[in-house]
């Protein structure tokens, strides 16, 4: 069991709304990454934060944004929700210099 | 660009038999390869990684993986499958310039009693 937690577990939103998903990383892990996993697919990289600065971004539009806080927590914000945003959103943390990432249980977002 | 491929959508094996889940990779530099497992309604759990060193990597829950540079493969193996191993398995490669993981499409492992 990893020390990465995410909230909420499930969320239902309407198209056009905004959503904030939260993650608490393992203590001491300076890097947090967010992934989107659509049904039946592998996770897709959204972006990564290192010491509160965005450190890399995948092929996602600017309406996907994030924040990382000094207390190892982070947020994923999605504006103007679309039906295709329905997915499992995974947060992963890693200590600086290590290869593996440790994933949280995910937030299942449904957009109707 | 880095990528991984998992050619099998599903692998079926009887309990007690050996299992193999296949993965091939494409990288521009040194490969950093990983295997993760996902149980229903759960996040991904780290199984093992290859960074450098021995080609046979041992991981959690009795799993191991064999790195083969000439065949650009990193197959996941277990000598004796358990019903509880039934899950979705993902191979991943780490991007050279960041900690970003690039995942394969996943292979569903079904172990029948």
mmCIF file of C-alpha atoms in Angstrom:
data_model
loop_
_atom_site.group_PDB
_atom_site.id
_atom_site.type_symbol
_atom_site.label_atom_id
_atom_site.label_comp_id
_atom_site.label_asym_id
_atom_site.label_seq_id
_atom_site.Cartn_x
_atom_site.Cartn_y
_atom_site.Cartn_z
ATOM 1 C CA UNK A 1 0.000 0.000 0.000
ATOM 2 C CA UNK A 2 1.453 3.363 -1.040
ATOM 3 C CA UNK A 3 1.143 6.589 0.883
ATOM 4 C CA UNK A 4 -0.542 8.405 -2.023
ATOM 5 C CA UNK A 5 -4.162 9.339 -1.441
ATOM 6 C CA UNK A 6 -6.709 10.966 -3.741
ATOM 7 C CA UNK A 7 -10.078 12.601 -3.251
ATOM 8 C CA UNK A 8 -12.841 12.281 -4.072
ATOM 9 C CA UNK A 9 -13.172 8.639 -5.091
ATOM 10 C CA UNK A 10 -15.959 9.291 -7.546
ATOM 11 C CA UNK A 11 -17.374 12.454 -9.061
ATOM 12 C CA UNK A 12 -20.177 13.229 -11.472
ATOM 13 C CA UNK A 13 -20.183 16.564 -13.319
ATOM 14 C CA UNK A 14 -22.107 18.155 -16.141
ATOM 15 C CA UNK A 15 -20.554 19.214 -19.435
ATOM 16 C CA UNK A 16 -19.192 22.743 -19.193
ATOM 17 C CA UNK A 17 -18.599 22.639 -15.444
ATOM 18 C CA UNK A 18 -15.256 22.848 -13.683
ATOM 19 C CA UNK A 19 -13.716 20.233 -11.391
ATOM 20 C CA UNK A 20 -10.849 20.048 -8.904
ATOM 21 C CA UNK A 21 -9.256 16.743 -7.982
ATOM 22 C CA UNK A 22 -6.894 16.413 -5.048
ATOM 23 C CA UNK A 23 -3.876 14.291 -4.265
ATOM 24 C CA UNK A 24 -1.648 13.862 -1.253
ATOM 25 C CA UNK A 25 1.789 12.523 -2.107
ATOM 26 C CA UNK A 26 4.102 10.440 0.014
ATOM 27 C CA UNK A 27 6.143 12.531 2.403
ATOM 28 C CA UNK A 28 9.487 13.467 0.896
ATOM 29 C CA UNK A 29 8.375 12.981 -2.706
ATOM 30 C CA UNK A 30 9.092 16.213 -4.563
ATOM 31 C CA UNK A 31 7.649 15.129 -7.889
ATOM 32 C CA UNK A 32 3.970 14.560 -8.619
ATOM 33 C CA UNK A 33 2.491 13.512 -11.930
ATOM 34 C CA UNK A 34 -1.103 13.287 -13.106
ATOM 35 C CA UNK A 35 -2.411 10.749 -15.599
ATOM 36 C CA UNK A 36 -5.738 10.228 -17.342
ATOM 37 C CA UNK A 37 -6.862 6.654 -17.892
ATOM 38 C CA UNK A 38 -9.821 6.261 -20.218
ATOM 39 C CA UNK A 39 -11.773 3.043 -20.079
ATOM 40 C CA UNK A 40 -9.846 0.169 -21.623
ATOM 41 C CA UNK A 41 -6.675 2.168 -22.168
ATOM 42 C CA UNK A 42 -3.341 2.751 -20.520
ATOM 43 C CA UNK A 43 -2.745 5.904 -18.485
ATOM 44 C CA UNK A 44 -1.852 9.026 -20.463
ATOM 45 C CA UNK A 45 0.493 11.633 -18.983
ATOM 46 C CA UNK A 46 -1.150 15.001 -18.306
ATOM 47 C CA UNK A 47 1.596 16.953 -16.533
ATOM 48 C CA UNK A 48 4.205 16.796 -13.830
ATOM 49 C CA UNK A 49 5.190 19.138 -11.025
ATOM 50 C CA UNK A 50 8.536 19.355 -9.273
ATOM 51 C CA UNK A 51 8.870 21.584 -6.230
ATOM 52 C CA UNK A 52 5.690 23.471 -7.117
ATOM 53 C CA UNK A 53 6.682 24.219 -10.725
ATOM 54 C CA UNK A 54 5.267 22.524 -13.823
ATOM 55 C CA UNK A 55 8.036 20.305 -15.124
ATOM 56 C CA UNK A 56 6.537 18.721 -18.197
ATOM 57 C CA UNK A 57 3.231 18.475 -19.990
ATOM 58 C CA UNK A 58 1.556 15.901 -22.184
ATOM 59 C CA UNK A 59 -0.799 16.436 -25.081
ATOM 60 C CA UNK A 60 -3.628 17.983 -23.086
ATOM 61 C CA UNK A 61 -5.260 21.400 -23.657
ATOM 62 C CA UNK A 62 -4.717 24.381 -21.323
ATOM 63 C CA UNK A 63 -8.080 23.817 -19.631
ATOM 64 C CA UNK A 64 -6.205 21.097 -17.724
ATOM 65 C CA UNK A 65 -4.143 22.851 -15.073
ATOM 66 C CA UNK A 66 -2.509 21.976 -11.806
ATOM 67 C CA UNK A 67 -0.949 23.127 -8.603
ATOM 68 C CA UNK A 68 1.521 21.578 -6.198
ATOM 69 C CA UNK A 69 1.825 22.774 -2.614
ATOM 70 C CA UNK A 70 4.741 22.661 -0.157
ATOM 71 C CA UNK A 71 2.948 20.112 2.026
ATOM 72 C CA UNK A 72 3.159 17.417 -0.730
ATOM 73 C CA UNK A 73 -0.440 17.922 -1.797
ATOM 74 C CA UNK A 74 -1.487 18.802 -5.332
ATOM 75 C CA UNK A 75 -4.539 19.580 -7.437
ATOM 76 C CA UNK A 76 -5.715 18.889 -10.941
ATOM 77 C CA UNK A 77 -8.208 21.409 -12.292
ATOM 78 C CA UNK A 78 -10.235 20.882 -15.431
ATOM 79 C CA UNK A 79 -12.345 23.695 -16.866
ATOM 80 C CA UNK A 80 -15.157 23.502 -19.402
ATOM 81 C CA UNK A 81 -15.636 19.788 -18.959
ATOM 82 C CA UNK A 82 -16.324 17.684 -22.029
ATOM 83 C CA UNK A 83 -17.868 14.226 -22.262
ATOM 84 C CA UNK A 84 -14.483 12.786 -23.297
ATOM 85 C CA UNK A 85 -12.998 13.924 -19.996
ATOM 86 C CA UNK A 86 -14.785 11.009 -18.341
ATOM 87 C CA UNK A 87 -11.958 8.818 -17.064
ATOM 88 C CA UNK A 88 -9.988 7.621 -14.072
ATOM 89 C CA UNK A 89 -7.530 10.313 -12.983
ATOM 90 C CA UNK A 90 -4.408 9.030 -11.317
ATOM 91 C CA UNK A 91 -1.892 10.902 -9.248
ATOM 92 C CA UNK A 92 1.631 9.508 -8.833
ATOM 93 C CA UNK A 93 4.539 10.700 -6.737
ATOM 94 C CA UNK A 94 8.221 9.898 -6.800
ATOM 95 C CA UNK A 95 11.272 10.909 -4.826
ATOM 96 C CA UNK A 96 13.801 12.911 -6.751
ATOM 97 C CA UNK A 97 16.173 10.700 -8.692
ATOM 98 C CA UNK A 98 14.135 7.500 -8.425
ATOM 99 C CA UNK A 99 12.635 5.677 -11.367
ATOM 100 C CA UNK A 100 9.370 4.250 -10.146
ATOM 101 C CA UNK A 101 6.291 6.282 -9.421
ATOM 102 C CA UNK A 102 3.807 5.427 -6.703
ATOM 103 C CA UNK A 103 0.184 5.763 -7.688
ATOM 104 C CA UNK A 104 -2.879 6.694 -5.717
ATOM 105 C CA UNK A 105 -6.179 4.831 -6.105
ATOM 106 C CA UNK A 106 -7.540 7.395 -8.555
ATOM 107 C CA UNK A 107 -10.631 9.544 -8.942
ATOM 108 C CA UNK A 108 -13.310 8.314 -11.311
ATOM 109 C CA UNK A 109 -14.793 11.330 -13.099
ATOM 110 C CA UNK A 110 -18.004 10.989 -15.064
ATOM 111 C CA UNK A 111 -19.139 13.881 -17.253
ATOM 112 C CA UNK A 112 -22.769 13.834 -18.370
ATOM 113 C CA UNK B 1 10.192 9.045 -29.143
ATOM 114 C CA UNK B 2 9.827 6.422 -26.467
ATOM 115 C CA UNK B 3 7.079 3.831 -26.724
ATOM 116 C CA UNK B 4 6.070 0.405 -25.524
ATOM 117 C CA UNK B 5 3.808 -2.177 -27.108
ATOM 118 C CA UNK B 6 1.855 -4.956 -25.484
ATOM 119 C CA UNK B 7 0.802 -7.226 -28.327
ATOM 120 C CA UNK B 8 -1.710 -9.309 -26.365
ATOM 121 C CA UNK B 9 -5.001 -7.882 -25.113
ATOM 122 C CA UNK B 10 -5.525 -10.930 -22.915
ATOM 123 C CA UNK B 11 -3.505 -13.868 -21.651
ATOM 124 C CA UNK B 12 -5.199 -16.966 -20.266
ATOM 125 C CA UNK B 13 -3.352 -19.468 -18.101
ATOM 126 C CA UNK B 14 -4.253 -22.237 -15.693
ATOM 127 C CA UNK B 15 -3.372 -21.895 -12.032
ATOM 128 C CA UNK B 16 0.006 -23.428 -11.294
ATOM 129 C CA UNK B 17 1.286 -22.989 -14.840
ATOM 130 C CA UNK B 18 3.962 -20.471 -15.788
ATOM 131 C CA UNK B 19 2.812 -17.186 -17.246
ATOM 132 C CA UNK B 20 4.358 -14.654 -19.612
ATOM 133 C CA UNK B 21 3.024 -11.206 -20.460
ATOM 134 C CA UNK B 22 4.828 -9.657 -23.398
ATOM 135 C CA UNK B 23 6.194 -6.151 -23.847
ATOM 136 C CA UNK B 24 8.431 -4.627 -26.495
ATOM 137 C CA UNK B 25 9.933 -1.178 -26.327
ATOM 138 C CA UNK B 26 11.376 1.536 -28.516
ATOM 139 C CA UNK B 27 13.748 4.085 -26.976
ATOM 140 C CA UNK B 28 16.362 6.504 -28.225
ATOM 141 C CA UNK B 29 18.758 6.036 -25.321
ATOM 142 C CA UNK B 30 19.046 3.736 -22.332
ATOM 143 C CA UNK B 31 15.758 2.067 -21.478
ATOM 144 C CA UNK B 32 14.135 2.560 -18.095
ATOM 145 C CA UNK B 33 11.363 -0.028 -18.029
ATOM 146 C CA UNK B 34 8.622 -0.811 -15.547
ATOM 147 C CA UNK B 35 5.768 -3.193 -14.927
ATOM 148 C CA UNK B 36 2.638 -2.189 -13.026
ATOM 149 C CA UNK B 37 -0.480 -4.141 -12.107
ATOM 150 C CA UNK B 38 -3.985 -2.752 -11.766
ATOM 151 C CA UNK B 39 -6.800 -4.486 -9.919
ATOM 152 C CA UNK B 40 -10.439 -3.477 -10.541
ATOM 153 C CA UNK B 41 -11.253 0.018 -9.300
ATOM 154 C CA UNK B 42 -7.728 0.484 -8.018
ATOM 155 C CA UNK B 43 -4.714 2.520 -8.943
ATOM 156 C CA UNK B 44 -1.526 1.048 -10.358
ATOM 157 C CA UNK B 45 0.803 -0.970 -8.175
ATOM 158 C CA UNK B 46 4.520 -1.066 -8.963
ATOM 159 C CA UNK B 47 5.864 -4.582 -9.626
ATOM 160 C CA UNK B 48 9.425 -4.148 -10.840
ATOM 161 C CA UNK B 49 11.813 -2.040 -12.878
ATOM 162 C CA UNK B 50 14.870 -2.347 -15.094
ATOM 163 C CA UNK B 51 17.361 0.494 -15.002
ATOM 164 C CA UNK B 52 20.671 -1.272 -15.532
ATOM 165 C CA UNK B 53 22.440 -4.439 -14.452
ATOM 166 C CA UNK B 54 21.174 -8.007 -14.543
ATOM 167 C CA UNK B 55 18.824 -8.839 -17.378
ATOM 168 C CA UNK B 56 16.580 -10.834 -15.041
ATOM 169 C CA UNK B 57 14.794 -8.508 -12.648
ATOM 170 C CA UNK B 58 12.918 -9.833 -9.630
ATOM 171 C CA UNK B 59 9.919 -7.980 -8.289
ATOM 172 C CA UNK B 60 6.928 -8.178 -6.007
ATOM 173 C CA UNK B 61 4.549 -11.144 -5.578
ATOM 174 C CA UNK B 62 6.940 -13.613 -7.230
ATOM 175 C CA UNK B 63 7.021 -11.793 -10.563
ATOM 176 C CA UNK B 64 10.165 -11.320 -12.602
ATOM 177 C CA UNK B 65 10.972 -9.789 -15.960
ATOM 178 C CA UNK B 66 13.590 -10.533 -18.550
ATOM 179 C CA UNK B 67 15.253 -7.641 -20.342
ATOM 180 C CA UNK B 68 16.437 -8.533 -23.834
ATOM 181 C CA UNK B 69 18.280 -5.727 -25.602
ATOM 182 C CA UNK B 70 18.630 -7.464 -28.965
ATOM 183 C CA UNK B 71 14.912 -8.187 -29.143
ATOM 184 C CA UNK B 72 13.954 -4.905 -27.413
ATOM 185 C CA UNK B 73 11.667 -6.855 -25.098
ATOM 186 C CA UNK B 74 10.858 -6.798 -21.416
ATOM 187 C CA UNK B 75 8.511 -9.713 -20.796
ATOM 188 C CA UNK B 76 6.894 -10.250 -17.414
ATOM 189 C CA UNK B 77 7.015 -13.800 -16.056
ATOM 190 C CA UNK B 78 5.972 -15.890 -13.110
ATOM 191 C CA UNK B 79 6.838 -19.573 -12.646
ATOM 192 C CA UNK B 80 3.491 -20.569 -11.125
ATOM 193 C CA UNK B 81 0.347 -18.479 -11.631
ATOM 194 C CA UNK B 82 -2.257 -17.861 -8.939
ATOM 195 C CA UNK B 83 -5.928 -17.066 -9.451
ATOM 196 C CA UNK B 84 -5.285 -13.878 -7.486
ATOM 197 C CA UNK B 85 -2.820 -12.765 -10.190
ATOM 198 C CA UNK B 86 -5.786 -12.082 -12.469
ATOM 199 C CA UNK B 87 -5.598 -8.366 -13.210
ATOM 200 C CA UNK B 88 -4.582 -5.793 -15.803
ATOM 201 C CA UNK B 89 -0.847 -5.481 -16.406
ATOM 202 C CA UNK B 90 0.897 -2.461 -17.872
ATOM 203 C CA UNK B 91 4.388 -2.130 -19.231
ATOM 204 C CA UNK B 92 5.882 1.375 -19.185
ATOM 205 C CA UNK B 93 9.005 3.217 -20.263
ATOM 206 C CA UNK B 94 10.337 6.367 -18.660
ATOM 207 C CA UNK B 95 10.889 9.370 -20.862
ATOM 208 C CA UNK B 96 14.563 10.327 -21.060
ATOM 209 C CA UNK B 97 14.135 13.932 -20.017
ATOM 210 C CA UNK B 98 11.659 13.574 -17.172
ATOM 211 C CA UNK B 99 9.994 11.110 -14.858
ATOM 212 C CA UNK B 100 7.056 10.861 -17.246
ATOM 213 C CA UNK B 101 5.930 7.289 -17.811
ATOM 214 C CA UNK B 102 4.668 6.127 -21.190
ATOM 215 C CA UNK B 103 2.366 3.156 -20.828
ATOM 216 C CA UNK B 104 1.370 0.342 -23.100
ATOM 217 C CA UNK B 105 -2.258 -0.457 -23.754
ATOM 218 C CA UNK B 106 -2.338 -3.147 -21.083
ATOM 219 C CA UNK B 107 -2.771 -6.909 -21.028
ATOM 220 C CA UNK B 108 -5.528 -8.586 -19.088
ATOM 221 C CA UNK B 109 -4.301 -11.718 -17.331
ATOM 222 C CA UNK B 110 -6.906 -14.347 -16.512
ATOM 223 C CA UNK B 111 -5.803 -17.252 -14.355
ATOM 224 C CA UNK B 112 -8.373 -20.021 -14.227
ATOM 225 C CA UNK B 113 -8.593 -22.422 -11.280
#
